[in-house]
Tab-separated table of C-alpha atoms in Angstrom:
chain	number	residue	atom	x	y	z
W	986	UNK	CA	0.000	0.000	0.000
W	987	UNK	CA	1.458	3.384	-1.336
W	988	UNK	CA	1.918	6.687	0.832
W	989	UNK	CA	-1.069	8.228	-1.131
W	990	UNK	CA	-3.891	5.520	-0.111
W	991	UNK	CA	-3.052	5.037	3.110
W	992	UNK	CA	-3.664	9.068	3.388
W	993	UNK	CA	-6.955	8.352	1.566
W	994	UNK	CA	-7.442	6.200	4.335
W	995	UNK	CA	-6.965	7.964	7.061
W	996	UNK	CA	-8.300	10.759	6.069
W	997	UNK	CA	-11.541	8.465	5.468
W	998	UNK	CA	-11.025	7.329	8.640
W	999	UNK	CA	-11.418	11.002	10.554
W	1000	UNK	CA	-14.373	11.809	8.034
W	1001	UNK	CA	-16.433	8.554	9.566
W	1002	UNK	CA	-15.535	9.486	13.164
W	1003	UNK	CA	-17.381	12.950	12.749
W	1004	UNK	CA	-19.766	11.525	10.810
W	1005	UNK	CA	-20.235	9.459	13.752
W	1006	UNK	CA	-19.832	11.867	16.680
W	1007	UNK	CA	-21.253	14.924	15.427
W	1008	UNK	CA	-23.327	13.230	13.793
W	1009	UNK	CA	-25.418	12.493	17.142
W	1010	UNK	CA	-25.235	15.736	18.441
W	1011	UNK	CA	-26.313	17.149	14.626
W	1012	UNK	CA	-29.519	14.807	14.823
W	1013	UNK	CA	-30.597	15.488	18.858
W	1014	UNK	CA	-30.320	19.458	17.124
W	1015	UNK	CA	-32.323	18.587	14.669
W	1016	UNK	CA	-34.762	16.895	16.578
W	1017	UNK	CA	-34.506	19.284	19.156
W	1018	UNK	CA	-38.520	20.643	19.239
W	1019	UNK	CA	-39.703	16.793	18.703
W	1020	UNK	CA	-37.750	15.499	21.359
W	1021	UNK	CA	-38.295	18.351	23.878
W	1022	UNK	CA	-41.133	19.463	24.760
W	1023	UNK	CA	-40.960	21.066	28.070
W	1024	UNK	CA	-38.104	23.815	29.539
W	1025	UNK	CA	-37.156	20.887	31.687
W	1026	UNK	CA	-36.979	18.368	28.839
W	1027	UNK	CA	-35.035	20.566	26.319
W	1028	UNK	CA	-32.248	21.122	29.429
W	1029	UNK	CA	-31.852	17.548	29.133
W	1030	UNK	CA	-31.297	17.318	25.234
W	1031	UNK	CA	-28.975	20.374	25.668
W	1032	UNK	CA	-27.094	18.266	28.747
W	1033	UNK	CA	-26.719	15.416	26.505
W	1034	UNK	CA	-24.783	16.941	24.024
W	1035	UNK	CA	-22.927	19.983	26.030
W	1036	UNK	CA	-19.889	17.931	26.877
W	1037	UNK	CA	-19.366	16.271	23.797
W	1038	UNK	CA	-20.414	18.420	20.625
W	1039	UNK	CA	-16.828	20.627	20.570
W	1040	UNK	CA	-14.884	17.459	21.324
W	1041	UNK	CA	-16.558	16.470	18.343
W	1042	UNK	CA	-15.525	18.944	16.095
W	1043	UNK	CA	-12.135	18.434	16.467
W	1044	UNK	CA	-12.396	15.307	14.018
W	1045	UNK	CA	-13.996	18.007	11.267
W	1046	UNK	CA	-10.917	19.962	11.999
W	1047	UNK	CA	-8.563	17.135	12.172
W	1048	UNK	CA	-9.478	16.015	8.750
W	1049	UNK	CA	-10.114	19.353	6.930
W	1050	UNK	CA	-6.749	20.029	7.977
W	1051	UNK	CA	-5.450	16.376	7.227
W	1052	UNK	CA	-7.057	16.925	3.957
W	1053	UNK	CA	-5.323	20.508	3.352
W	1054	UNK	CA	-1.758	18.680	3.448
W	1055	UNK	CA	-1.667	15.661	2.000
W	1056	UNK	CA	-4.308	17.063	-0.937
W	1057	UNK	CA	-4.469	19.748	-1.458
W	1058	UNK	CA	-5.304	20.484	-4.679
W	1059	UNK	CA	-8.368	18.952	-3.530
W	1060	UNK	CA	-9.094	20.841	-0.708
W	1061	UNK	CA	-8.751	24.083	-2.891
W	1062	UNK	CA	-11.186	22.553	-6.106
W	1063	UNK	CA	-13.741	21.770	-3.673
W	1064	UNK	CA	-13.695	24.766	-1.039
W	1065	UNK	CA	-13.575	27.077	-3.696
W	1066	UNK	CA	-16.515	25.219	-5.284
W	1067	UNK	CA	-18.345	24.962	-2.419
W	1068	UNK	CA	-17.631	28.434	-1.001
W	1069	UNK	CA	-21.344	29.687	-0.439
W	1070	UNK	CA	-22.336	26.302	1.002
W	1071	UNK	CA	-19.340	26.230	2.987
W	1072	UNK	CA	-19.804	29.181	4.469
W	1073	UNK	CA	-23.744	28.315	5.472
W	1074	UNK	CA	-22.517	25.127	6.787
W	1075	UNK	CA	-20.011	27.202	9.007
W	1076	UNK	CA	-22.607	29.842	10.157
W	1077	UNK	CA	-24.976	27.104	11.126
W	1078	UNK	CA	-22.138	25.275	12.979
W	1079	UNK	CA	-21.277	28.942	15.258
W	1080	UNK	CA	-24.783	29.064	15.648
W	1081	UNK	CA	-25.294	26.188	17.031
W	1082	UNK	CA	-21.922	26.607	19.623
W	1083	UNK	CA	-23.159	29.672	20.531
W	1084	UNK	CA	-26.921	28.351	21.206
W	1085	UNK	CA	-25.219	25.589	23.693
W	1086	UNK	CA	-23.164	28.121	25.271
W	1087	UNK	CA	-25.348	31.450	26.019
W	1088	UNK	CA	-29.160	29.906	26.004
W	1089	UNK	CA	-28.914	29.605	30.226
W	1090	UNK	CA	-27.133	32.606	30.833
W	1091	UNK	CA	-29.890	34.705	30.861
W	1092	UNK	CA	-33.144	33.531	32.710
W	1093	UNK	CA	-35.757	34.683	29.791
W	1094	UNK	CA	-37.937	32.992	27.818
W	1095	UNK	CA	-37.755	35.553	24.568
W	1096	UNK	CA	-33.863	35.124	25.120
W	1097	UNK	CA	-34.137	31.125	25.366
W	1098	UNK	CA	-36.431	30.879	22.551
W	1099	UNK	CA	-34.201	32.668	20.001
W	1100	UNK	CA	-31.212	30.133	20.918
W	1101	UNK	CA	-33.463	27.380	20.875
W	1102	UNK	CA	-34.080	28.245	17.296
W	1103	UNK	CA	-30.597	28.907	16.516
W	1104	UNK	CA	-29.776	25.302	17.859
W	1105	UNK	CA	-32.243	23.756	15.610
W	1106	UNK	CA	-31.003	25.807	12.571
W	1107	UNK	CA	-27.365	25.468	13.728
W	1108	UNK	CA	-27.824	21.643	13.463
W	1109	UNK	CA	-30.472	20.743	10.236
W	1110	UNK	CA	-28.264	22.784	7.833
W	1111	UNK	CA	-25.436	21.575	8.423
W	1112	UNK	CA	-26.892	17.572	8.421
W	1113	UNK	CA	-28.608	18.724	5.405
W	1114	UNK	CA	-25.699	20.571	3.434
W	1115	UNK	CA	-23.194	17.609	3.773
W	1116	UNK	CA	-24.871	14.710	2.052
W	1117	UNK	CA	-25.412	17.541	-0.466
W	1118	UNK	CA	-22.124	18.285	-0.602
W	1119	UNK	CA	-21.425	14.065	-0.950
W	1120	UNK	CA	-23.744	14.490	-4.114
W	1121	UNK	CA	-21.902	16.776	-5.870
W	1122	UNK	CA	-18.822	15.040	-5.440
W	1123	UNK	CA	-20.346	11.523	-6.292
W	1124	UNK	CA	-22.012	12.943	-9.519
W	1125	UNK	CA	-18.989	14.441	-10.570
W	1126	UNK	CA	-17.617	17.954	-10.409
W	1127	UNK	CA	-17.208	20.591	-14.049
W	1128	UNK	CA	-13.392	21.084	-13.655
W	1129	UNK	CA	-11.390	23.037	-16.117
W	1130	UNK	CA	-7.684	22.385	-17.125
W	1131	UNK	CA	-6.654	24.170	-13.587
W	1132	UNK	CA	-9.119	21.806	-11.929
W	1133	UNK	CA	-11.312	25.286	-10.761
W	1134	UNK	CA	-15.009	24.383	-10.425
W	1135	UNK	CA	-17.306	26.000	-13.509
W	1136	UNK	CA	-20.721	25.584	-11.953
W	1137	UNK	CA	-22.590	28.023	-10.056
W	1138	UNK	CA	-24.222	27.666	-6.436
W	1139	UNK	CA	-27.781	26.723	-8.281
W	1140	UNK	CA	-25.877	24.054	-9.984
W	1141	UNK	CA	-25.310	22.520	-6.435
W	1142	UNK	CA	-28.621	22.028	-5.680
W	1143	UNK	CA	-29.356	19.363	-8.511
W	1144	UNK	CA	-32.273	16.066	-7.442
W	1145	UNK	CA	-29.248	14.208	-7.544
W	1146	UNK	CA	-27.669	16.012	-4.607
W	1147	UNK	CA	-30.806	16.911	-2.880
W	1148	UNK	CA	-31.734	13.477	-2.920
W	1149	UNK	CA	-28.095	12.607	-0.845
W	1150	UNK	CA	-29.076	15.402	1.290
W	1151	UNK	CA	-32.088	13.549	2.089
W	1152	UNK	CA	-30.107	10.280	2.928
W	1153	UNK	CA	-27.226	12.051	5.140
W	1154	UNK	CA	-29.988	14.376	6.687
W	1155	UNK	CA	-31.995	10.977	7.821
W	1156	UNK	CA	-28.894	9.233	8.672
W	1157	UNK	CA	-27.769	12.166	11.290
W	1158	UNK	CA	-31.712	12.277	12.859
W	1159	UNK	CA	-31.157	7.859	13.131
W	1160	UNK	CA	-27.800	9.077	15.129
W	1161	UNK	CA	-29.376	11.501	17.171
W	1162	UNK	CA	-32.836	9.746	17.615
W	1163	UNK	CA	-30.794	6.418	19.160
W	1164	UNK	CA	-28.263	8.440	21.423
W	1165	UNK	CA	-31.239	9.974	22.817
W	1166	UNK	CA	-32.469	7.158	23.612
W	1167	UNK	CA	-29.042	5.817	25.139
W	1168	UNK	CA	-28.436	8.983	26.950
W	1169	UNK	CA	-32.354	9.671	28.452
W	1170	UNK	CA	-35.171	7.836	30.206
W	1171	UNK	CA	-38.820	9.088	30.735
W	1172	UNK	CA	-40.678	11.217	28.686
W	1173	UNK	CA	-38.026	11.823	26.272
W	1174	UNK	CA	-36.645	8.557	26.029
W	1175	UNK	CA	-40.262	7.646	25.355
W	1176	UNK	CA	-40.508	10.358	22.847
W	1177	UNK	CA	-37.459	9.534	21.120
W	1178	UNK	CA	-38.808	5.152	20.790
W	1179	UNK	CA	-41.751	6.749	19.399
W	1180	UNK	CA	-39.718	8.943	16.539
W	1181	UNK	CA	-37.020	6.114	15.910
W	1182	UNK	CA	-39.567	3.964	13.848
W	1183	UNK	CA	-40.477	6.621	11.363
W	1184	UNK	CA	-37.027	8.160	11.015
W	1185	UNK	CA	-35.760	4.402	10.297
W	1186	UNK	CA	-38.936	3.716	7.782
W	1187	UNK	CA	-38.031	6.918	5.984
W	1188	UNK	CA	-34.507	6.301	5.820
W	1189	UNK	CA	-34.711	2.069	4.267
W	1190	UNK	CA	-36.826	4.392	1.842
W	1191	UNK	CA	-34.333	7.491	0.888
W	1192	UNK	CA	-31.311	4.765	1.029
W	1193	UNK	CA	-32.941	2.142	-1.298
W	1194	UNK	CA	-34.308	5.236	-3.695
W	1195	UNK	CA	-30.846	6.443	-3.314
W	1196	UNK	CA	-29.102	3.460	-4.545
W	1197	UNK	CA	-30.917	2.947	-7.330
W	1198	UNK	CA	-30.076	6.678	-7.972
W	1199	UNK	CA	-26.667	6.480	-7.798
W	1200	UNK	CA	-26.378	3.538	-10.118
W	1201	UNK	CA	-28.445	5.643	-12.693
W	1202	UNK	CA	-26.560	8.808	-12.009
W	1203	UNK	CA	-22.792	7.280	-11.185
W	1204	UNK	CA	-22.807	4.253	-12.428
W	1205	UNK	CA	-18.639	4.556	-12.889
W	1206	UNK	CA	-18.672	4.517	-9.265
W	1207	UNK	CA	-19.815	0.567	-8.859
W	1208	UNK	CA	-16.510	-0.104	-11.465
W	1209	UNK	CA	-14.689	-1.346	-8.271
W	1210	UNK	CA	-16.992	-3.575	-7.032
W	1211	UNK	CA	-17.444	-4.871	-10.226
W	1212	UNK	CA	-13.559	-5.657	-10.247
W	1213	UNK	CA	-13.430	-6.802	-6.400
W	1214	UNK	CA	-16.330	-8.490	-5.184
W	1215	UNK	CA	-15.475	-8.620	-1.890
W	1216	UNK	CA	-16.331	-5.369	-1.243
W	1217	UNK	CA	-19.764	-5.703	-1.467
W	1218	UNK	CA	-19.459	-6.536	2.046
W	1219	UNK	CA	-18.946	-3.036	3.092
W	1220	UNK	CA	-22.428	-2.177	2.016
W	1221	UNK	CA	-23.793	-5.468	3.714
W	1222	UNK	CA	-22.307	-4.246	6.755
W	1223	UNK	CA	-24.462	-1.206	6.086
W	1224	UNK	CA	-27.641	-3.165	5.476
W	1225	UNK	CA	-26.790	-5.698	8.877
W	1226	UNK	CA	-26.638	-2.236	10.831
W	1227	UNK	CA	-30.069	-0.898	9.665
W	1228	UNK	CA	-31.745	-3.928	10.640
W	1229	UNK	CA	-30.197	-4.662	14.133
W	1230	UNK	CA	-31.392	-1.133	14.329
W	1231	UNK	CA	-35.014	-1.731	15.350
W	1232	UNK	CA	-34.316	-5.130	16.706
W	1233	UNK	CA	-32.825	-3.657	19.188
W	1234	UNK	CA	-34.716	-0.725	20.264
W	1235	UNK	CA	-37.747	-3.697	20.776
W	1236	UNK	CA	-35.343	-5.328	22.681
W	1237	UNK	CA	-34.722	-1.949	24.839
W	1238	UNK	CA	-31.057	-2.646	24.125
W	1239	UNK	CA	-30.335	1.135	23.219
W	1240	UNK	CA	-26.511	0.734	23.410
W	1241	UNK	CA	-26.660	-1.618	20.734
W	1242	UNK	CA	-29.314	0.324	18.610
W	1243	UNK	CA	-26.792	3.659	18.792
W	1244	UNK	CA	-23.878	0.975	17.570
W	1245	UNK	CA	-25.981	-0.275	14.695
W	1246	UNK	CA	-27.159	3.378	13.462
W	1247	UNK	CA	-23.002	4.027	13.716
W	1248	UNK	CA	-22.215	1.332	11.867
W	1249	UNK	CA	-24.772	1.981	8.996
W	1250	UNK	CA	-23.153	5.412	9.003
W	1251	UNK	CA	-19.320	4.089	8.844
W	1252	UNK	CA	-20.458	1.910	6.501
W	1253	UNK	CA	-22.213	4.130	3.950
W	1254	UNK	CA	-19.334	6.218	3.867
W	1255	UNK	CA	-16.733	3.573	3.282
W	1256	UNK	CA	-19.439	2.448	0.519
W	1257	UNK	CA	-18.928	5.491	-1.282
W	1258	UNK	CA	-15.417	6.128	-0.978
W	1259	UNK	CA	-14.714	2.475	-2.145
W	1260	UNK	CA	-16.640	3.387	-5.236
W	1261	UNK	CA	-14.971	6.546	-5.796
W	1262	UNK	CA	-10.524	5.213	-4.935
W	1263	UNK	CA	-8.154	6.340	-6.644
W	1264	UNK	CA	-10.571	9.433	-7.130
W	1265	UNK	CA	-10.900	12.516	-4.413
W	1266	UNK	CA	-13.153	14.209	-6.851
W	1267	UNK	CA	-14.482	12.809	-9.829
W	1268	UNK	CA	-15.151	15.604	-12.619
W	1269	UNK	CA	-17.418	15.392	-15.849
W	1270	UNK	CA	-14.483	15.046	-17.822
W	1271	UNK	CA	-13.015	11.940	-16.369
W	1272	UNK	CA	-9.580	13.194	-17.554
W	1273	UNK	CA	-9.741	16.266	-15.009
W	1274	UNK	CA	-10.928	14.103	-12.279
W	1275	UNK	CA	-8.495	14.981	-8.875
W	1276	UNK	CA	-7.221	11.093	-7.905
W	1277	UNK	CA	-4.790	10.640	-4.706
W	1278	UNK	CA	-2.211	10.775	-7.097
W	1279	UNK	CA	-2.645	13.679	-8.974
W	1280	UNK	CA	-3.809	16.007	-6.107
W	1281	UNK	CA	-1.518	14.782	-4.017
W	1282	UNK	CA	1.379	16.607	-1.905
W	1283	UNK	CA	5.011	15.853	-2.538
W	1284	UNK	CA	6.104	12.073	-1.321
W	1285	UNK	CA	8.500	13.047	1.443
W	1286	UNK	CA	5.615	15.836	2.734
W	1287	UNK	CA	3.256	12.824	2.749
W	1288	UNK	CA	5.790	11.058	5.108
W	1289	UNK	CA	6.545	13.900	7.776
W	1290	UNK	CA	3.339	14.221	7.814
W	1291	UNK	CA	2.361	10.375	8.481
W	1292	UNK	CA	4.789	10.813	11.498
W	1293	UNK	CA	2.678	13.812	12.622
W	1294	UNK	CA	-0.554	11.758	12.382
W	1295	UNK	CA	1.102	8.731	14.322
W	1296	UNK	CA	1.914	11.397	16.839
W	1297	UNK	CA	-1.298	13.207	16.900
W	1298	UNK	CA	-4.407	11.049	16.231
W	1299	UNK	CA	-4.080	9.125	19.444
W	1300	UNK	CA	-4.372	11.868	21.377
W	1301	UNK	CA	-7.211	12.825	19.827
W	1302	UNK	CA	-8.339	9.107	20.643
W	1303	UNK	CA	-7.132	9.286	24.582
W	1304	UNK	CA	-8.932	12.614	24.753
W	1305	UNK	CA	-12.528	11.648	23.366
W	1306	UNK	CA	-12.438	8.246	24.914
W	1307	UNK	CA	-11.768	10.499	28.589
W	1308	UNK	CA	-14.527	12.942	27.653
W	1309	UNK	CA	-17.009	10.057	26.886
W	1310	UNK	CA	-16.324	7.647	29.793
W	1311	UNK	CA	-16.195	10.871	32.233
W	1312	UNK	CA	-19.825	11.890	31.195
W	1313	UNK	CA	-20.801	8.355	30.824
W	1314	UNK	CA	-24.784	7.295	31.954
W	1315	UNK	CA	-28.028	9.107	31.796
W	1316	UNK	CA	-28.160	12.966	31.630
W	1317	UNK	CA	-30.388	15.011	33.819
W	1318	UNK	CA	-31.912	18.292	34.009
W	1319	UNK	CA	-30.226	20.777	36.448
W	1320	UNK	CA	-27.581	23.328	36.632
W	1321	UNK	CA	-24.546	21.319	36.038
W	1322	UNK	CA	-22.823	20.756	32.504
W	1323	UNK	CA	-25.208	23.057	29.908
């Protein structure tokens, strides 16, 4: 295995573990005036995900900035491309910080209310925006000769992309909708068994419709699985995932139903960027598309900065396995944490 796909790798790698930890925190947001009904219940909601959401973040961070150096030719195709969406994404993510940090610091119900909205805003556009941004990339960018993107911010919002939207939208609220359900009990945790069954029903719907899309759509991007079988079990590990999903949550195992949404979500991901290896960004004209190879920084760059990864990602590990098994258990309302 070369320098260049073991970056692809890990920078893979941090992609799924935000997808997977922000991803909770993104759905409980999004979910936020389902879930809570009550001053008292929202605290909760709020308490579940205070600790956790900027630990979070640092795997977005991790592997933008992973991304920057070892491609970054890709890094600059697609944040200039995606520059308006980028930039909504952002706003929605500072929304949502500052919603988590100021809504109790005045005692006001005009003051909460505004925050509370901010929360929920903060957290559906961003679930929203990056299966849309996923779209793009799957369906294939218009690059010209300096790899710049030639489409304009309508162009973005194609079915195509929408429709991923959909499926990474739905896959954030299955996140959210089983750590509440890990993380509560009562009302909320009764709430949140009631929502699981339709967000699940809706997403085997947007997945399956999805598929089928994406074979219609990108059908270059099943050429590896055609070639390697064996990775069709990548996207059987997806579908084993979305139905120990409601087994378990009958079974009032919630741990196990929060794994199983994970794993869907790892899954998926790894789905897609099987598909798309050796490409970072495919582009209309195949023969502009950005591969690991072409968008790549300079061999010995890619080294030092293996060694810095070596050094660096497990203390990123240490620190969000000591920030999970710290706030470990069932939140409650009250004055501690958020």
């Amino acid at each position: 295995m070369d320098l260049n796909t073991i970056w692809f790798l890990l920078v893979g790698i941090l992609i799924i573990g935000y997808a997977i930890l922000d991803g909770f925190d993104l759905g409980v947001g999004s979910l936020y005036y389902l879930l809570g009904k009550t001053e008292e219940e929202k605290q909760v909601l709020l308490n579940s995900v205070g600790p956790f959401w900027d630990g979070n973040e640092v795997w977005l961070l991790t592997g933008g900035g992973a991304l920057f150096a070892a491609f970054p030719q890709v890094y600059a195709s697609v944040f200039s491309g995606f520059y308006l969406a980028m930039m909504v994404v952002l706003l929605g993510l500072i929304f949502r910080a500052a919603a988590i940090e100021f809504r109790n610091k005045v005692e006001s119900e005009t003051w909460k209310k505004r925050w509370d909205f901010l929360f929920f805003l903060g957290s559906f556009l961003p679930a929203l925006l990056f299966g849309v941004a996923v779209g793009n990339v799957a369906k294939g960018l218009p690059l010209d000769s300096a790899y710049n993107y030639t489409g304009g911010f309508l162009a973005l919002l194609n079915p195509y992309s929408l429709l991923l939207g959909c499926l990474g939208l739905a896959a954030f609220l299955m996140q959210g909708v089983t750590y509440t359900m890990l993380k509560t009990e009562g009302a909320v945790q009764e709430r949140a068994k009631g929502l699981f069954t339709r967000i699940w029903i809706v997403f085997v719907a947007v997945y399956v419709i999805s598929a089928v899309a994406t074979y219609i759509v990108a059908p270059g991007l099943f050429a590896n699985y055609a070639k390697m079988p064996a990775l069709f079990l990548v996207p059987l590990l997806a579908l084993a995932g979305i139905i120990l999903g409601p087994l378990s949550t009958k079974a009032g195992r919630y741990g196990m139903a929060f794994l199983a949404s994970s794993v869907t979500m790892a899954a998926m991901i790894l789905t897609m960027a099987l598909g798309m290896y050796p490409n970072w960004v495919p582009a209309t004209d195949p023969n502009l598309s950005l591969t690991i190879y072409n968008a790549s920084s300079s061999p010995l760059t890619l080294k030092i900065m293996l060694i810095i990864a070596l050094l660096g990602v497990p203390v990123v590990l240490f620190y969000t396995t000591y920030v999970y098994r710290v706030f470990r258990g069932k939140v409650q309302a009250g004055r501690q944490g958020y």
